[in-house]
CSV table of C-alpha atoms in Angstrom, one decimal:
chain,number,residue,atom,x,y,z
A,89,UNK,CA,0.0,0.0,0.0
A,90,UNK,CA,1.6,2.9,-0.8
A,91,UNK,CA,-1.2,5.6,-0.7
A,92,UNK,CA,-1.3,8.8,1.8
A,93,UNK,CA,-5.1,9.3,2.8
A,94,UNK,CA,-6.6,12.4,4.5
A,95,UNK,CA,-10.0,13.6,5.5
A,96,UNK,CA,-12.0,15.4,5.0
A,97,UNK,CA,-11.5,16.1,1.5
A,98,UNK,CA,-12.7,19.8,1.9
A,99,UNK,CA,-13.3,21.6,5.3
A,100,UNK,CA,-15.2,25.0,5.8
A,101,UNK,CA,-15.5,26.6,9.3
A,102,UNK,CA,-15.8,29.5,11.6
A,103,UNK,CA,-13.2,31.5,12.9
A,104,UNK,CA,-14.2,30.5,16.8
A,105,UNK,CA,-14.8,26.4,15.5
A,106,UNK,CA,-12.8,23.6,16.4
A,107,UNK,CA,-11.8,21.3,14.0
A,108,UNK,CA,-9.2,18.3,13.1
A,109,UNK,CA,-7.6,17.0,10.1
A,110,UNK,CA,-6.5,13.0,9.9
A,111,UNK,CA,-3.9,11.6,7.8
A,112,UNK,CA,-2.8,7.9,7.8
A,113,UNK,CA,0.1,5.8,5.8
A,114,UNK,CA,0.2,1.9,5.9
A,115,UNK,CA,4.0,2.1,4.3
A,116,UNK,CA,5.9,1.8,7.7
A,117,UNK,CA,7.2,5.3,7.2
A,118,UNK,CA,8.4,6.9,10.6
A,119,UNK,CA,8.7,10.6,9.5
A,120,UNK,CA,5.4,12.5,8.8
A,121,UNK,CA,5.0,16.0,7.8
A,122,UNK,CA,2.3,18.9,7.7
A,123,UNK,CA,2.6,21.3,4.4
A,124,UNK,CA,0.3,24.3,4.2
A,125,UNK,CA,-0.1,25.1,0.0
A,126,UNK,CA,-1.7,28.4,-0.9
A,127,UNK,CA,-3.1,28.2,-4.7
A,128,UNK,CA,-0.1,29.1,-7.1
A,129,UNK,CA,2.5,28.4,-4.1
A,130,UNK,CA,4.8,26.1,-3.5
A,131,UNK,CA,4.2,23.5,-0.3
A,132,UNK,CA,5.3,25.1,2.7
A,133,UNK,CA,6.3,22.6,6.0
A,134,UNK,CA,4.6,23.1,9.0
A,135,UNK,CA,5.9,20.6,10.7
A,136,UNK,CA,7.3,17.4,10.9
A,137,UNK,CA,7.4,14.1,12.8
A,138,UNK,CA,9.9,11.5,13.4
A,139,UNK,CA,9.7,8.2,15.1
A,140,UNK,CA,6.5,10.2,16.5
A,141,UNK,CA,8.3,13.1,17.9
A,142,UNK,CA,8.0,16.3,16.8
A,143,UNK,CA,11.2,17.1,15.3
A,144,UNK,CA,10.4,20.3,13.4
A,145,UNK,CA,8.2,23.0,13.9
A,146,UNK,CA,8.6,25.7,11.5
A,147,UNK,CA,7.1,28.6,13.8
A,148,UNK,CA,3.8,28.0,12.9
A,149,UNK,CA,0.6,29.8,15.6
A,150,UNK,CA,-0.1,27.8,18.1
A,151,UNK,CA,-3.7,27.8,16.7
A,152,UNK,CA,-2.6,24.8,14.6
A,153,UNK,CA,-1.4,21.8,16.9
A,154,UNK,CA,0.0,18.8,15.3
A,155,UNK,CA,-0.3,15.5,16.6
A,156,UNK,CA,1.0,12.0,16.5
A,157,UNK,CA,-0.9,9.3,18.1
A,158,UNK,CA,1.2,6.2,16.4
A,159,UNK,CA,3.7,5.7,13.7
A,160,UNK,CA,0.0,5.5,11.0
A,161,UNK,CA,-1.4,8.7,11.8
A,162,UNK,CA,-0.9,12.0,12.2
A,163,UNK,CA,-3.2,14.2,12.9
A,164,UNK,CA,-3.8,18.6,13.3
A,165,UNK,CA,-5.7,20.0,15.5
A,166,UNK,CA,-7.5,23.6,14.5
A,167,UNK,CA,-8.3,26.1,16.7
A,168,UNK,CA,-9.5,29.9,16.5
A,169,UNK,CA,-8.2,30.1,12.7
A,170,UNK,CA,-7.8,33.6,10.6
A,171,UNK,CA,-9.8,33.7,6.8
A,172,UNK,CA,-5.7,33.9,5.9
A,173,UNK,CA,-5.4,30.4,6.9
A,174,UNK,CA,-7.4,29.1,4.1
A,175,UNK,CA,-5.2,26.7,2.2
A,176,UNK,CA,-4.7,23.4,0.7
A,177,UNK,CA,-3.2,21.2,3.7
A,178,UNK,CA,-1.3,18.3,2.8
A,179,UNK,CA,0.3,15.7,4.7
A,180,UNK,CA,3.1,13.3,4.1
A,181,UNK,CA,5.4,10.8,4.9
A,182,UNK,CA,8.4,9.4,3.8
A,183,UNK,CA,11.8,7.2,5.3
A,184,UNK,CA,13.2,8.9,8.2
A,185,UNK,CA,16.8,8.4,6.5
A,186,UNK,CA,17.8,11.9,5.4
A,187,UNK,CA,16.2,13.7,2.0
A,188,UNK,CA,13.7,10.6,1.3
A,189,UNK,CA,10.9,11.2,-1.7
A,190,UNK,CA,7.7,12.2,0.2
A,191,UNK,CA,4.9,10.4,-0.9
A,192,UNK,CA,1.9,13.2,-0.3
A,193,UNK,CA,-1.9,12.8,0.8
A,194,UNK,CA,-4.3,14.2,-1.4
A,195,UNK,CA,-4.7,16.8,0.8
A,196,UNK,CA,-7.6,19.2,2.8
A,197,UNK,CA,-9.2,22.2,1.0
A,198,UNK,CA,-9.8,24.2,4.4
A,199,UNK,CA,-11.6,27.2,4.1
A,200,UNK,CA,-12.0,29.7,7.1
A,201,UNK,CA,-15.1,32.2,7.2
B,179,UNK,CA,17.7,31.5,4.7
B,180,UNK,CA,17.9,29.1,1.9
B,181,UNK,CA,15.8,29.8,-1.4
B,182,UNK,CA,14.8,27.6,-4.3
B,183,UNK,CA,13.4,29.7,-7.7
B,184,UNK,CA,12.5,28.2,-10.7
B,185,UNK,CA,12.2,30.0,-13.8
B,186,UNK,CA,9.9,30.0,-15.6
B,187,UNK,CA,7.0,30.3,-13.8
B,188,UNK,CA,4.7,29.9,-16.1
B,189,UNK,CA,4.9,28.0,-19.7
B,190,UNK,CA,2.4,27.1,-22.3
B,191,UNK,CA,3.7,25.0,-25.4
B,192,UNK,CA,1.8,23.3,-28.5
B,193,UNK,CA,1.4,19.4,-28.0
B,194,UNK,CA,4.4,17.6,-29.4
B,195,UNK,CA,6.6,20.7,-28.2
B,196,UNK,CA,9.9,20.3,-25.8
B,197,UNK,CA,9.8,21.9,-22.7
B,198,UNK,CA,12.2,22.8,-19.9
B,199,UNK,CA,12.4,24.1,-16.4
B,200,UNK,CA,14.9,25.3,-14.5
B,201,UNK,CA,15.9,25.7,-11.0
B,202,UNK,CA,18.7,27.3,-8.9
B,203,UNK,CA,19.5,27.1,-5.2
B,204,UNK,CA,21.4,29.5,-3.3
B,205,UNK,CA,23.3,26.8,-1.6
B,206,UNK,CA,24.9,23.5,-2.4
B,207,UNK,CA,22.4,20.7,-2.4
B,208,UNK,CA,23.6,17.4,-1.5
B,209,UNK,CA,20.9,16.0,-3.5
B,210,UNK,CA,17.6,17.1,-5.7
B,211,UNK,CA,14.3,15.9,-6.0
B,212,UNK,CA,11.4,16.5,-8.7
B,213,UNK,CA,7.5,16.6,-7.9
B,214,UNK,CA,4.6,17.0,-10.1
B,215,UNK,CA,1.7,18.1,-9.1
B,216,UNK,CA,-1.4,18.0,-11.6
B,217,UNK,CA,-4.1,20.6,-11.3
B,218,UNK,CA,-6.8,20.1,-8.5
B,219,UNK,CA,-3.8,17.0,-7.2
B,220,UNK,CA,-1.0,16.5,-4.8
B,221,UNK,CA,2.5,16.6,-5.4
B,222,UNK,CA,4.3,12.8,-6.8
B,223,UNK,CA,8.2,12.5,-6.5
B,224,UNK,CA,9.5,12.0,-10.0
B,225,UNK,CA,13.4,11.5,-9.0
B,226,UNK,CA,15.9,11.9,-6.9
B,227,UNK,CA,19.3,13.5,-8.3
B,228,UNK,CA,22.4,13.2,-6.1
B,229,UNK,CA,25.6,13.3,-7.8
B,230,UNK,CA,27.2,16.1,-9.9
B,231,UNK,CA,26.4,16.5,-13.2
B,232,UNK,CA,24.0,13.7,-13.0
B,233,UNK,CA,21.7,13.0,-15.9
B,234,UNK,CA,18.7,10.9,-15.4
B,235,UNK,CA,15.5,9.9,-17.8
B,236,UNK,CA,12.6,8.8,-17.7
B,237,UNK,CA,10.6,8.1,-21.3
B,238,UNK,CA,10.2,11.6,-22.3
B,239,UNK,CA,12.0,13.6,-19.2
B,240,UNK,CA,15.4,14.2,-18.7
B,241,UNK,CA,16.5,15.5,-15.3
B,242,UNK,CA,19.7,17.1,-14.6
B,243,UNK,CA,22.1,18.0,-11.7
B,244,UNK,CA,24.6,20.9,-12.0
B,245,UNK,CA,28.2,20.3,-12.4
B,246,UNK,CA,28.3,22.8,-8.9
B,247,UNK,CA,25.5,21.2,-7.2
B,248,UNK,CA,23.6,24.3,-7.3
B,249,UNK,CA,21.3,24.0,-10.1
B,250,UNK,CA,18.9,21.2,-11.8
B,251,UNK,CA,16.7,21.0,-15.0
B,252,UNK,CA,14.0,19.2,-16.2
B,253,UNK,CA,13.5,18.7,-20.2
B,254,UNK,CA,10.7,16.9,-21.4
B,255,UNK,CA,10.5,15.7,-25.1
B,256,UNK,CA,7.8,16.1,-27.3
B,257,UNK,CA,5.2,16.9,-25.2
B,258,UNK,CA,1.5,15.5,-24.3
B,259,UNK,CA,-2.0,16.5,-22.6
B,260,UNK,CA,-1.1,14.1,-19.5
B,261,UNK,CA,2.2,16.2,-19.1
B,262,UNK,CA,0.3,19.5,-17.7
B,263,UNK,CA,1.0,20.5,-14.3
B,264,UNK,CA,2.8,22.2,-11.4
B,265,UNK,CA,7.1,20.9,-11.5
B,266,UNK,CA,8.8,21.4,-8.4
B,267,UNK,CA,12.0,20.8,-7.4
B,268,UNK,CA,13.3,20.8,-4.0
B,269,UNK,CA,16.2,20.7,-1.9
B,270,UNK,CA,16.9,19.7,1.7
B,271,UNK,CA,17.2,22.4,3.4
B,272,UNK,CA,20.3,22.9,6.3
B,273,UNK,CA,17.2,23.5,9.2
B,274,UNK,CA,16.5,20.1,9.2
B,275,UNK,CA,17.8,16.6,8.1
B,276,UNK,CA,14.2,15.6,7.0
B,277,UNK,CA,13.7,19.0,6.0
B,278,UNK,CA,13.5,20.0,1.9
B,279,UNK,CA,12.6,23.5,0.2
B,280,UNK,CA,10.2,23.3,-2.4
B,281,UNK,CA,11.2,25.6,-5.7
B,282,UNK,CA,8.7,28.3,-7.1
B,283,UNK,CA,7.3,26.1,-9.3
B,284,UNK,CA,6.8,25.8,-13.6
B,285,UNK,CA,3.1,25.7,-14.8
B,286,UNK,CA,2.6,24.2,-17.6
B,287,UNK,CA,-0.1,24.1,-20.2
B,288,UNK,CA,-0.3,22.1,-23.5
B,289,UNK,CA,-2.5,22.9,-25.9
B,290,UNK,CA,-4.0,20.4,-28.1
């Protein structure tokens, strides 16, 4: 199995909401990552996880909180988002050996009113 | 910090044309990777490039790594429909060992 799956597929909510975003991989990767995409943008890391620690965090608001329950899933919690948050969120994973290929979810279109 | 542009950004051909995109670190990479990422989709590694003046292919695309280790291309032959899309390259990044930069980016179109 070598597919990244995410849901929901498309995510709208309020600015005071609380919402979460699920990602899980089956290929016995341990290093999972958060990208935030804006359209016409390159992916931009949010953060990563290795072995399920969080090994980078690329100074993102503590209003996104990443999480890493086993070496499957990864998950990011939303809370109290801006409208400039709205973005294609993707997750992925790869080998934890240094510069792997990344194989990517499909991703969540979030969109904050 | 490090940065990653691609040039160009944007390119639209006539089916059966070539097509090439260029990138250029500011650093040395140690290695260099390729995504595509078709419209509405998700980025897919393509290959990984590691040592100098390394020349890959696959069918169609031909993937290159600077002499210096600074710069990559990407040259596809003859080009189809299914070939439209976002190409990225990226490079690890010194913040992180599991870290990579992503490049601007080349969109291209094919017309019919």
């Amino acid at each position: 199995d070598t597919e990244v799956t995410q849901t929901p597929k498309h995510l709208v909510m309020g600015m005071t909401n609380k919402k979460s975003l699920k990602c899980e991989q089956h290929m016995g990767h341990r290093a999972m990552y958060w990208y935030k995409q804006k359209a016409k943008k390159p992916p931009e890391l949010m953060f990563v996880y290795s072995y399920e620690k969080l090994s980078i965090n690329e100074s993102v608001p503590s209003r996104f909180s990443p999480e890493c329950p086993n070496s499957s899933l990864l998950n990011l919690h939303l809370h109290a988002l801006q409208p400039e948050d709205s973005a294609l969120y993707l997750c992925a994973s790869s080998q934890v050996y240094r510069n792997n290929e990344q194989f990517f979810g499909p991703g969540t279109r979030l969109t904050v009113l | 910090g490090q940065q990653v542009m691609q040039i160009p950004q944007y390119q639209h051909v006539q089916e059966g044309e070539d097509f090439t995109t260029y990138c250029n670190s500011s650093t040395t990479l140690s290695n260099i990777q390729w995504y595509k990422q078709r419209p509405g989709g998700h980025p897919v590694f393509l290959i990984q490039l590691v040592k100098s003046g390394e020349v890959k292919k696959q069918k169609r695309l031909t993937f290159q790594f600077g002499e210096a280790k600074k710069n990559s291309s990407l040259h596809i032959t003859a080009t189809q429909t299914t070939d439209v899309g976002t190409y990225f390259c990226a490079g690890p990044d010194s913040g992180g060992y599991q870290k990579v930069t992503f490049g601007t980016g080349t969109k291209l179109q094919v017309i019919p």
